[in-house]
Short mmCIF file of C-alpha atoms and ligand atoms in Angstrom, two decimals:
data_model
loop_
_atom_site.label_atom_id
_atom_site.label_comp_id
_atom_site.label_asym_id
_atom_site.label_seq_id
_atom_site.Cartn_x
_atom_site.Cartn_y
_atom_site.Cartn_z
CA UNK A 1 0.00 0.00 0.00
CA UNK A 2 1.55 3.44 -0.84
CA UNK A 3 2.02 5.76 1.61
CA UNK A 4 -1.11 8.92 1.91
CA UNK A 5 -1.68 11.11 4.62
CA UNK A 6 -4.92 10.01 6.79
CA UNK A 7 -8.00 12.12 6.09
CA UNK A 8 -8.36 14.47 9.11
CA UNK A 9 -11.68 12.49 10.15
CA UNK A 10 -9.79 8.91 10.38
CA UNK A 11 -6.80 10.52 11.99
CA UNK A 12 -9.46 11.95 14.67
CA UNK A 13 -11.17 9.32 15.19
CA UNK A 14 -7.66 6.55 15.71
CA UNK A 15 -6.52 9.63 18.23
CA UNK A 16 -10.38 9.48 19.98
CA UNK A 17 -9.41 5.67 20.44
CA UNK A 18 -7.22 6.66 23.31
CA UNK A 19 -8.95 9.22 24.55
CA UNK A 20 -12.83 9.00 24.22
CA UNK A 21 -13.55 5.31 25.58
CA UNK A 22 -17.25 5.45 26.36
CA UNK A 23 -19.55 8.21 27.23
CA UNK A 24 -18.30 9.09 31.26
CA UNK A 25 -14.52 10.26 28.71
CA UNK A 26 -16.78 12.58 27.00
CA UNK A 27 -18.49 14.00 30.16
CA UNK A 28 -14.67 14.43 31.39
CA UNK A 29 -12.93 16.37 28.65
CA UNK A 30 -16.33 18.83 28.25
CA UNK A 31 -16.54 19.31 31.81
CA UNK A 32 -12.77 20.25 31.84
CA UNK A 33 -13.14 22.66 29.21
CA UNK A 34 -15.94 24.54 31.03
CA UNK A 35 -13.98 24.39 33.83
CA UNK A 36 -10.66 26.03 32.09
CA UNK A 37 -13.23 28.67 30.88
CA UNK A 38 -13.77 29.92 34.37
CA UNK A 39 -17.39 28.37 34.48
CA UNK A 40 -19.12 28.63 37.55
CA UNK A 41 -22.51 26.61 36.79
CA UNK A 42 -22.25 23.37 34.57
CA UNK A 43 -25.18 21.60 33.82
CA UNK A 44 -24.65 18.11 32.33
CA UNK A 45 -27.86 16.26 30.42
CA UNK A 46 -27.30 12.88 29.21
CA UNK A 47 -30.04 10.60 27.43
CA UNK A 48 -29.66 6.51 27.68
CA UNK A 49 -26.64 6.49 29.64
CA UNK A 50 -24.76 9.48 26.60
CA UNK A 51 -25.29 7.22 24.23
CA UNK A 52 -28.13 8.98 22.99
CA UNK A 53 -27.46 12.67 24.38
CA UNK A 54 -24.50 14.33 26.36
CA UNK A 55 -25.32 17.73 26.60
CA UNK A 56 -22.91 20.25 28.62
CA UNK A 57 -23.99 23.90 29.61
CA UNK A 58 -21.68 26.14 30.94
CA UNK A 59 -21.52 29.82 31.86
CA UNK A 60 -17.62 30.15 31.26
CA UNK A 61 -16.22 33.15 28.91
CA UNK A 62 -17.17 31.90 25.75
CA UNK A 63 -15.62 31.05 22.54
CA UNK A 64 -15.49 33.73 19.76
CA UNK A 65 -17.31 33.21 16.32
CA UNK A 66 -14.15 33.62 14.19
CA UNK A 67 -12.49 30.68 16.70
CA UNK A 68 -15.35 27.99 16.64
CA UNK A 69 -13.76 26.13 13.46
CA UNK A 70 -10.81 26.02 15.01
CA UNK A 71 -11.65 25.13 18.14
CA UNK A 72 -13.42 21.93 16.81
CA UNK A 73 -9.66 20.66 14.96
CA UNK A 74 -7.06 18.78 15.96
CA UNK A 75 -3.86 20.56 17.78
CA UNK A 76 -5.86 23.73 18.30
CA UNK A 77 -6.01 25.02 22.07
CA UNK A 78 -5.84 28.51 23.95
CA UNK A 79 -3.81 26.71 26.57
CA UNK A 80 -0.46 26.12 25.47
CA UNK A 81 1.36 28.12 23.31
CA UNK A 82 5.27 26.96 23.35
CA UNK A 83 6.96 24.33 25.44
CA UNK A 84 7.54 26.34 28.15
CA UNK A 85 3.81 26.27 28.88
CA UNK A 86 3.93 22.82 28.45
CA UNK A 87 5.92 21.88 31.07
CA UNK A 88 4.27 24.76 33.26
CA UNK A 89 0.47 23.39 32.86
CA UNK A 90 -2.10 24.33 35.07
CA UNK A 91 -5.34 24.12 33.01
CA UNK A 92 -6.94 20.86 32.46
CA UNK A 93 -6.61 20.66 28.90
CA UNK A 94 -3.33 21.18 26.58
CA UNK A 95 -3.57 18.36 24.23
CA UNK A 96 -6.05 20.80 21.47
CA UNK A 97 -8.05 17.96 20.14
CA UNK A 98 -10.39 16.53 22.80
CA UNK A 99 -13.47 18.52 20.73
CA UNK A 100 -11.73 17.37 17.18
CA UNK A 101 -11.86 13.93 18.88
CA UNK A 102 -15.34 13.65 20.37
CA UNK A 103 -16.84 15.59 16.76
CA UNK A 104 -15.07 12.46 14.81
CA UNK A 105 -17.00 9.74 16.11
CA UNK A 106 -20.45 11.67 16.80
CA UNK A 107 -22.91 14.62 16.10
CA UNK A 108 -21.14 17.60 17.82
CA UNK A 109 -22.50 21.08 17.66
CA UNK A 110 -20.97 23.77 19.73
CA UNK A 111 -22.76 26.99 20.14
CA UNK A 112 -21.25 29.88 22.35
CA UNK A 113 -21.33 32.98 22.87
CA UNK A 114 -18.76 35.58 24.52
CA UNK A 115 -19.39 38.61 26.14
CA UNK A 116 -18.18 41.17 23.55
CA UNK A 117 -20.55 39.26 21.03
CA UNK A 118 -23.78 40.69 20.70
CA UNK A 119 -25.21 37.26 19.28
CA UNK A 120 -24.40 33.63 19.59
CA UNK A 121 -23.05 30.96 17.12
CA UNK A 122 -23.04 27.51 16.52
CA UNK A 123 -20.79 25.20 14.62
CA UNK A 124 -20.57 21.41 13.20
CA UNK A 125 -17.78 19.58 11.71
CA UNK A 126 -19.07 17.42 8.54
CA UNK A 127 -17.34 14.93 6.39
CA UNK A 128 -13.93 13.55 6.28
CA UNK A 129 -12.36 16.35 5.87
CA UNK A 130 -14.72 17.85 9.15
CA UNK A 131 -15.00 20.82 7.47
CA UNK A 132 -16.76 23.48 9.94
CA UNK A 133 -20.45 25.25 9.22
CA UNK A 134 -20.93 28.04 11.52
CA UNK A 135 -24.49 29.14 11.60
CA UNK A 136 -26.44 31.91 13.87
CA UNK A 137 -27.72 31.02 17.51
CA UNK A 138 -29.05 32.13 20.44
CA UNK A 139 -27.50 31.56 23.70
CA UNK A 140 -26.34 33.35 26.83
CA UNK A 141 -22.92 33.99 27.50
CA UNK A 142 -20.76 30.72 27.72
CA UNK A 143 -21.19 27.11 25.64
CA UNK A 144 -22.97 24.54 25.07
CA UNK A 145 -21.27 21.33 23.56
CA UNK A 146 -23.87 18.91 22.24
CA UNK A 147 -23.25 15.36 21.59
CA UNK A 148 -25.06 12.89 19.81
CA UNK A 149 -25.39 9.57 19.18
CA UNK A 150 -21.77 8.42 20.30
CA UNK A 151 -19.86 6.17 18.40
CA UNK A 152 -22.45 5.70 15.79
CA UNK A 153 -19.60 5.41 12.91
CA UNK A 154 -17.22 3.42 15.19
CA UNK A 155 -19.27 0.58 15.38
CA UNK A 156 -16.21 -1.67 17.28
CA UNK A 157 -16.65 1.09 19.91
CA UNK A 158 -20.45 1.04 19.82
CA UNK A 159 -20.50 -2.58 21.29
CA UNK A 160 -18.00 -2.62 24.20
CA UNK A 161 -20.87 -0.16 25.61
CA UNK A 162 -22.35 -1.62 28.83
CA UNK A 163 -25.79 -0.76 29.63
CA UNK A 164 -27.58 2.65 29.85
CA UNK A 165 -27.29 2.42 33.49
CA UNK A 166 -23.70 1.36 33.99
CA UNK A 167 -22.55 4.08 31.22
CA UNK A 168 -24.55 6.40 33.25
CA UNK A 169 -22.72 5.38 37.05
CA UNK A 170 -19.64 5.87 35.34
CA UNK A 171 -20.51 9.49 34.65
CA UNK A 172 -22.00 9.77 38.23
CA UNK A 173 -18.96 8.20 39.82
CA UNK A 174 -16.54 10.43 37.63
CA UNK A 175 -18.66 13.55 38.79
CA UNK A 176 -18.69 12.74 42.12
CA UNK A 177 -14.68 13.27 41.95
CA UNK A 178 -14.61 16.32 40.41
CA UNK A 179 -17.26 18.10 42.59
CA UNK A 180 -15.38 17.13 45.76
CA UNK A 181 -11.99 19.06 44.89
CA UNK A 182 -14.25 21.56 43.12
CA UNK A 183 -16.47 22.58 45.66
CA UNK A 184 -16.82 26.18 44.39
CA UNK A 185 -19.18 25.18 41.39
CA UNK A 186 -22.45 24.57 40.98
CA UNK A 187 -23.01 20.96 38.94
CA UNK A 188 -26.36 19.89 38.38
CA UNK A 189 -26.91 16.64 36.36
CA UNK A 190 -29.77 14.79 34.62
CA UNK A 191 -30.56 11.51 33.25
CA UNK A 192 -33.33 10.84 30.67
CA UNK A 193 -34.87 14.70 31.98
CA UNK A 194 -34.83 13.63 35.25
CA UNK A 195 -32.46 15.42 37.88
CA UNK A 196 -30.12 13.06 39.96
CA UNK A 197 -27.64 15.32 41.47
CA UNK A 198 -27.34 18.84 42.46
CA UNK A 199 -23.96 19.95 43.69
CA UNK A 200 -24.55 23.37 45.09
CA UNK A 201 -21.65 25.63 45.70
CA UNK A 202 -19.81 25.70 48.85
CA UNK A 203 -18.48 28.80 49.93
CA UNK A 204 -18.09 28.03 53.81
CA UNK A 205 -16.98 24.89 55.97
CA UNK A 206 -20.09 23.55 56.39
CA UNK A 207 -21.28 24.05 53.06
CA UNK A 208 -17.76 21.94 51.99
CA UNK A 209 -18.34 19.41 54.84
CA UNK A 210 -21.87 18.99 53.13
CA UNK A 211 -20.44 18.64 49.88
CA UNK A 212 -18.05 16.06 51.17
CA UNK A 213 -20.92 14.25 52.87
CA UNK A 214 -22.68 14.29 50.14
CA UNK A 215 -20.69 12.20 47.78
CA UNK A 216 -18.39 10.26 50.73
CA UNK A 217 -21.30 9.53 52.65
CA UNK A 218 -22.23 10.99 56.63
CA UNK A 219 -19.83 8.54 58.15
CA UNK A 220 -16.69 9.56 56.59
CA UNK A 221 -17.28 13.44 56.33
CA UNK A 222 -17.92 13.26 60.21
CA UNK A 223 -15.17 11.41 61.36
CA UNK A 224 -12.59 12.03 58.79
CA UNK A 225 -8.93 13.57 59.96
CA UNK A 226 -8.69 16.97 58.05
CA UNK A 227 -5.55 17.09 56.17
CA UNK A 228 -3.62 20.51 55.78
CA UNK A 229 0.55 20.59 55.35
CA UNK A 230 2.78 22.92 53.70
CA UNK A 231 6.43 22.53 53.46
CA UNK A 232 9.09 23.42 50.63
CA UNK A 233 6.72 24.38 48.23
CA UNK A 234 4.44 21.30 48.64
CA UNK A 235 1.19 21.64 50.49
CA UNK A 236 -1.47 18.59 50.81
CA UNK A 237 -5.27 19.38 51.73
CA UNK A 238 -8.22 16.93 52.17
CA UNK A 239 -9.36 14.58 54.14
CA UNK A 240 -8.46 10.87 55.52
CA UNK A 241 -10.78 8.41 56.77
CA UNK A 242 -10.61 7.55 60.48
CA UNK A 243 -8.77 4.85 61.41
CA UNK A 244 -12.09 4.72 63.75
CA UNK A 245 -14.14 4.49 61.00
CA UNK A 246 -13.46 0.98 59.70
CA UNK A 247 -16.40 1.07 56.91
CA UNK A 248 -14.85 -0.06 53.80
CA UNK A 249 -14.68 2.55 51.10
CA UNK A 250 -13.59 2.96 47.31
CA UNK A 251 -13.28 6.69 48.40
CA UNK A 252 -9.60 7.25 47.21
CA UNK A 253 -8.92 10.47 44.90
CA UNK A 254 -6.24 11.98 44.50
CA UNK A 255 -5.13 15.21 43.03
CA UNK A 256 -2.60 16.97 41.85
CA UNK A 257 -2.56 20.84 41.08
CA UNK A 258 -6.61 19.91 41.10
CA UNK A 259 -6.47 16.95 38.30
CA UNK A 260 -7.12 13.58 39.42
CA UNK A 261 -4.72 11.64 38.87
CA UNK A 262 -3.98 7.76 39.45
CA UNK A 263 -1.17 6.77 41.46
CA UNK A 264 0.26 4.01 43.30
CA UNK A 265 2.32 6.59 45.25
CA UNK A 266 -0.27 8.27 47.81
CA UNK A 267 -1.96 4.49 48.19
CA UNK A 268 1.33 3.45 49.32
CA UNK A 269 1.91 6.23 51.49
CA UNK A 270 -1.30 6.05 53.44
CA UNK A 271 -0.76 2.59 53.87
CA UNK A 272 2.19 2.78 55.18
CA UNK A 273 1.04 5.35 57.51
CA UNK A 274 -1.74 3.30 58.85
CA UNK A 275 0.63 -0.28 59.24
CA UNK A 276 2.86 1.95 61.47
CA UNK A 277 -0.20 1.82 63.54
CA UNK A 278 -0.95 -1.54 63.30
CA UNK A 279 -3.80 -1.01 60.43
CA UNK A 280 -3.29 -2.96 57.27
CA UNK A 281 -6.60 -2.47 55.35
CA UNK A 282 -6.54 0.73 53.01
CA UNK A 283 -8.05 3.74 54.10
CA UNK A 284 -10.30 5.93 52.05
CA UNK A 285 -9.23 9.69 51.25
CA UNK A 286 -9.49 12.67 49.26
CA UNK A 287 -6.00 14.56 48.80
CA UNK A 288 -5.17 17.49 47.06
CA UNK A 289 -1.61 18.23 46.04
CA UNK A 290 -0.42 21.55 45.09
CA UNK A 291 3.36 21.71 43.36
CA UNK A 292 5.17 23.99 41.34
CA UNK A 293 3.92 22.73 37.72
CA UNK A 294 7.62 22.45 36.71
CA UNK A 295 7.83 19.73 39.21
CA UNK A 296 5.09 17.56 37.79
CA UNK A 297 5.18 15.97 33.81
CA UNK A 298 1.22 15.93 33.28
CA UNK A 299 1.71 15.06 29.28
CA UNK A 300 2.08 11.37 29.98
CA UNK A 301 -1.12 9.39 29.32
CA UNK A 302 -3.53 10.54 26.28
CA UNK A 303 -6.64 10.57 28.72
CA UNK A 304 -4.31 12.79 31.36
CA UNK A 305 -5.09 10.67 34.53
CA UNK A 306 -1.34 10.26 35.14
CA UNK A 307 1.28 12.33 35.85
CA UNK A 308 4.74 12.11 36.39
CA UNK A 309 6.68 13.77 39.58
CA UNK A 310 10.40 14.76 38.64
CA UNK A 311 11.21 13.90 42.63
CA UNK A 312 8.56 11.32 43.55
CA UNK A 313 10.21 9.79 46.28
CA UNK A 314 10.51 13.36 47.82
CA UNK A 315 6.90 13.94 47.54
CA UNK A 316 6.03 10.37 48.64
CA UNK A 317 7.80 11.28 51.92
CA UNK A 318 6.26 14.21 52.46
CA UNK A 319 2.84 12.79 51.76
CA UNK A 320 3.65 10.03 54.25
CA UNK A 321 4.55 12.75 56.71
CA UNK A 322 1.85 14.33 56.49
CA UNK A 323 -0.25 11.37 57.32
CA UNK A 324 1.71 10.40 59.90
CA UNK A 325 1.23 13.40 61.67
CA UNK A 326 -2.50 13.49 61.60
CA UNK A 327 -2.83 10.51 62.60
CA UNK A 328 0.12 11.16 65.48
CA UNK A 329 -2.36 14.10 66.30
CA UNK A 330 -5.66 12.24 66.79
CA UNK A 331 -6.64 12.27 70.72
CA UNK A 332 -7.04 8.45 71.30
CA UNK A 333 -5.40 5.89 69.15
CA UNK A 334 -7.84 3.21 70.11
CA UNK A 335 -7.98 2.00 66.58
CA UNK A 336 -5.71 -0.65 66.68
CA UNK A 337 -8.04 -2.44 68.31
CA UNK A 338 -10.92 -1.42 66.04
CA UNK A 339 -8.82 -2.63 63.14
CA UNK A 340 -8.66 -6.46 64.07
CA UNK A 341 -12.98 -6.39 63.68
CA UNK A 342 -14.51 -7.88 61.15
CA UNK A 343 -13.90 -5.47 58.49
CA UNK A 344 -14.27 -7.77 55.53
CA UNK A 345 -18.13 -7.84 56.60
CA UNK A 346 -19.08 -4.34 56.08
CA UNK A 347 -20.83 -2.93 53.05
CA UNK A 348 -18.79 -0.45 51.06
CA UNK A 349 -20.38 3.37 50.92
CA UNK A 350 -20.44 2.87 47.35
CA UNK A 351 -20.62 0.68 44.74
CA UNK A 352 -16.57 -0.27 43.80
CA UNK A 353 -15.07 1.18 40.95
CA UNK A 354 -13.02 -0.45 38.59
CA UNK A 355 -11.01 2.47 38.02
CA UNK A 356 -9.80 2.57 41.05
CA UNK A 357 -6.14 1.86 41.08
CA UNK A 358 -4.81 -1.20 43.49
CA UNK A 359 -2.45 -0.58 45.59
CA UNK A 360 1.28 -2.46 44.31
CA UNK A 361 3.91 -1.72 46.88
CA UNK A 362 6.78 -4.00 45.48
CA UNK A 363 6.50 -2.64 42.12
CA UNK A 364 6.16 0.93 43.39
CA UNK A 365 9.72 0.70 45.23
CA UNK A 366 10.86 0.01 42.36
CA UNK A 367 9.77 2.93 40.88
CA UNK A 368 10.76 5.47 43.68
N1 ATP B 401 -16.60 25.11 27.19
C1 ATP B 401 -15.67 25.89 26.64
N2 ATP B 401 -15.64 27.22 26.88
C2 ATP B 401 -14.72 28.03 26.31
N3 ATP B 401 -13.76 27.58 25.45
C3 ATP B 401 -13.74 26.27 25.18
C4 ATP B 401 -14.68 25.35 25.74
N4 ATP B 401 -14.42 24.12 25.25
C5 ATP B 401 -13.36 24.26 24.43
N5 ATP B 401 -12.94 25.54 24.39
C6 ATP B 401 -11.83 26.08 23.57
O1 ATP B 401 -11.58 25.17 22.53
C7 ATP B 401 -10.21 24.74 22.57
C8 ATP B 401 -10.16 23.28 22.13
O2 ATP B 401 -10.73 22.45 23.14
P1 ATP B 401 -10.18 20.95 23.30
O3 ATP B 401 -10.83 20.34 24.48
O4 ATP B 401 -10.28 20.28 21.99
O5 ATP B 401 -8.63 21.19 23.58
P2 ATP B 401 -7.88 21.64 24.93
O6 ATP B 401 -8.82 21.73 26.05
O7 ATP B 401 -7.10 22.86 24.59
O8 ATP B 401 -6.87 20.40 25.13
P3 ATP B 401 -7.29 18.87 25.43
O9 ATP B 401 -7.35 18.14 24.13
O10 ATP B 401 -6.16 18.40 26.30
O11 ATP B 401 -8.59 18.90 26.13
C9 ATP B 401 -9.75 25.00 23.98
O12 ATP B 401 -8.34 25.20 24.03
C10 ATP B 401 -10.54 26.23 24.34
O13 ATP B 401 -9.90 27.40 23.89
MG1 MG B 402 -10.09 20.14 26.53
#
């Protein structure tokens, strides 16, 4: 076969392989983007589990007329300009083709409006060469990214879908993680017209305990240790379940500079923490790390749920430290105690997710 470049459909849709794996990827990346626009209020609508409908409405700055083609192809972003930003990256997205993606294997319109526009516009990519119509619209200021029947001209993709429901507790699950480490935006979000959850902003620490509550469930937001260390340009924030607190739970996110991120290194840490103490079952938590983006490699995995530190045995010890000195701090250590009940009996808070990573502390040391 001789040698031709792809048409810029087919080389969108091989690049959504890696990215866009079913419809909770979609609700990600469009959720990110309102979120790197400074939204405040994101509503998300999705129809038979986004297989049908993902709809995200946000009320972030906009996207002008003359930039709507572009902002639906490949290597096209506001957010990086050289590779100094690169390796400086504090926005969600840098990759510029999470829209070109999504539009290559569905119906994606995009209508926004900015606040120096008077009116709003909408756009569609058609064909294999996705060439962009941009037609008139009404719409307040911000966007709203519509996408329809996913995967219909992927059919290999089509079928791995699980059900409706599964697709749609994927989504739920995935939101759930965001609204905890962004507490300061409302996200309301429906399934089949019907509302399932309303995250409400939460500008004190009550409304942020609620929040936490909320998606952690009563037990942990009321007995978790509260997590706050600086040192050496590192600080960690959240919260740790209570050693007291021996429900089992697949609460374990983990953040850094606000993305969640997988890692084997903060698993390992808080385990270690807690086996100091005689504890060897994995504690939930919900940690927020906050280092100097030169520090961090985020452009390692095409979905961006990985990162890379440059010193991650440094920041493994001072996540461990951190630990250790809450849980040094709590006024009785009866848990030790606690910890030889029967913990393999108790229900989770939620159901499990697969995406959770499992802990692997021989291969991590040899990663440190
Ligand atoms: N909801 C939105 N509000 C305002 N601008 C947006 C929105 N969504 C996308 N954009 C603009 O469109 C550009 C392309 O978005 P896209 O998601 O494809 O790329 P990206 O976010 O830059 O990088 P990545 O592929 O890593 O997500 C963005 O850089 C941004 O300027
Ligand atoms: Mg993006």
């Amino acid at each position: 076969m001789a040698i031709e470049l792809l048409p810029p459909q087919l080389a969108n849709q091989i690049a959504a392989g890696e990215v866009v794996e079913r419809p909770a990827s979609v609700v990600k990346e469009l959720v990110e983007n309102s979120l790197d626009a400074g939204a405040t209020r994101v509503e998300i609508d999705i129809d038979k589990g986004g297989s049908k409908l993902i709809r995200i409405r946000d009320n972030g700055m906009g996207i002008a007329k003359d930039e709507l083609a572009l902002a639906l192809s490949r290597h096209a972003t506001s957010k990086v300009h050289s590779l100094d930003d690169l390796e400086a990256i504090l926005s969600f997205g840098f990759r510029g083709e999470a829209l070109a993606s999504i539009s290559s294997v569905s119906r994606l319109t995009l209508t926004s409006k900015t606040a120096e526009q008077s009116e709003a516009w909408q756009a569609y990519a058609e064909g294999s060469q996705m060439d962009v119509k941009v037609t008139p619209a009404a719409h307040p200021q911000g966007s709203t990214i519509e996408v329809v029947d996913l995967f219909f001209n992927t059919p290999a993709r089509r079928r791995f879908l699980k059900s409706d429901k599964t697709e749609f507790t994927h989504i739920d699950e995935w939101l759930k993680r965001i609204a905890i480490a962004r507490s300061d935006i409302h996200f309301a979000l429906t399934h089949n017209g019907k509302l399932v959850r309303q995250y409400r902003p939460a500008n004190t620490d009550i409304q942020t305990q609620q929040r936490l509550a909320q998606i952690c469930g009563r037990a942990f937001a009321e007995q978790a240790l509260s997590i706050n260390c600086e040192h050496d340009g590192l600080s960690l924030s959240g919260y740790l379940q209570s050693p007291n607190d021996i429900v089992l739970t697949d609460t374990s996110f983990f953040y850094v500079n606000g993305r969640l991120v997988r890692d084997r290194l903060v698993n390992h840490a808080v385990k270690q923490a807690f086996a100091e103490h005689g504890i060897d079952h994995q504690p939930g938590y919900v940690l927020m790390l906050m280092l100097d983006p030169h520090q961090v490699d985020v452009n390692v995995h095409p979905a961006k749920h990985e990162v890379r530190f440059h010193q991650s045995r440094y920041v493994h010890d001072f996540i461990l430290q951190a630990i250790q000195s809450a849980l040094v701090q709590m006024p009785e250590l009866s848990f030790s105690e606690q910890s030889e009940g029967n913990v393999g009996d108790v229900e989770p808070h939620s159901p499990v997710d697969n995406n959770v990573q499992q802990d692997d502390s021989a291969a991590l040391k040899n990663d440190l």
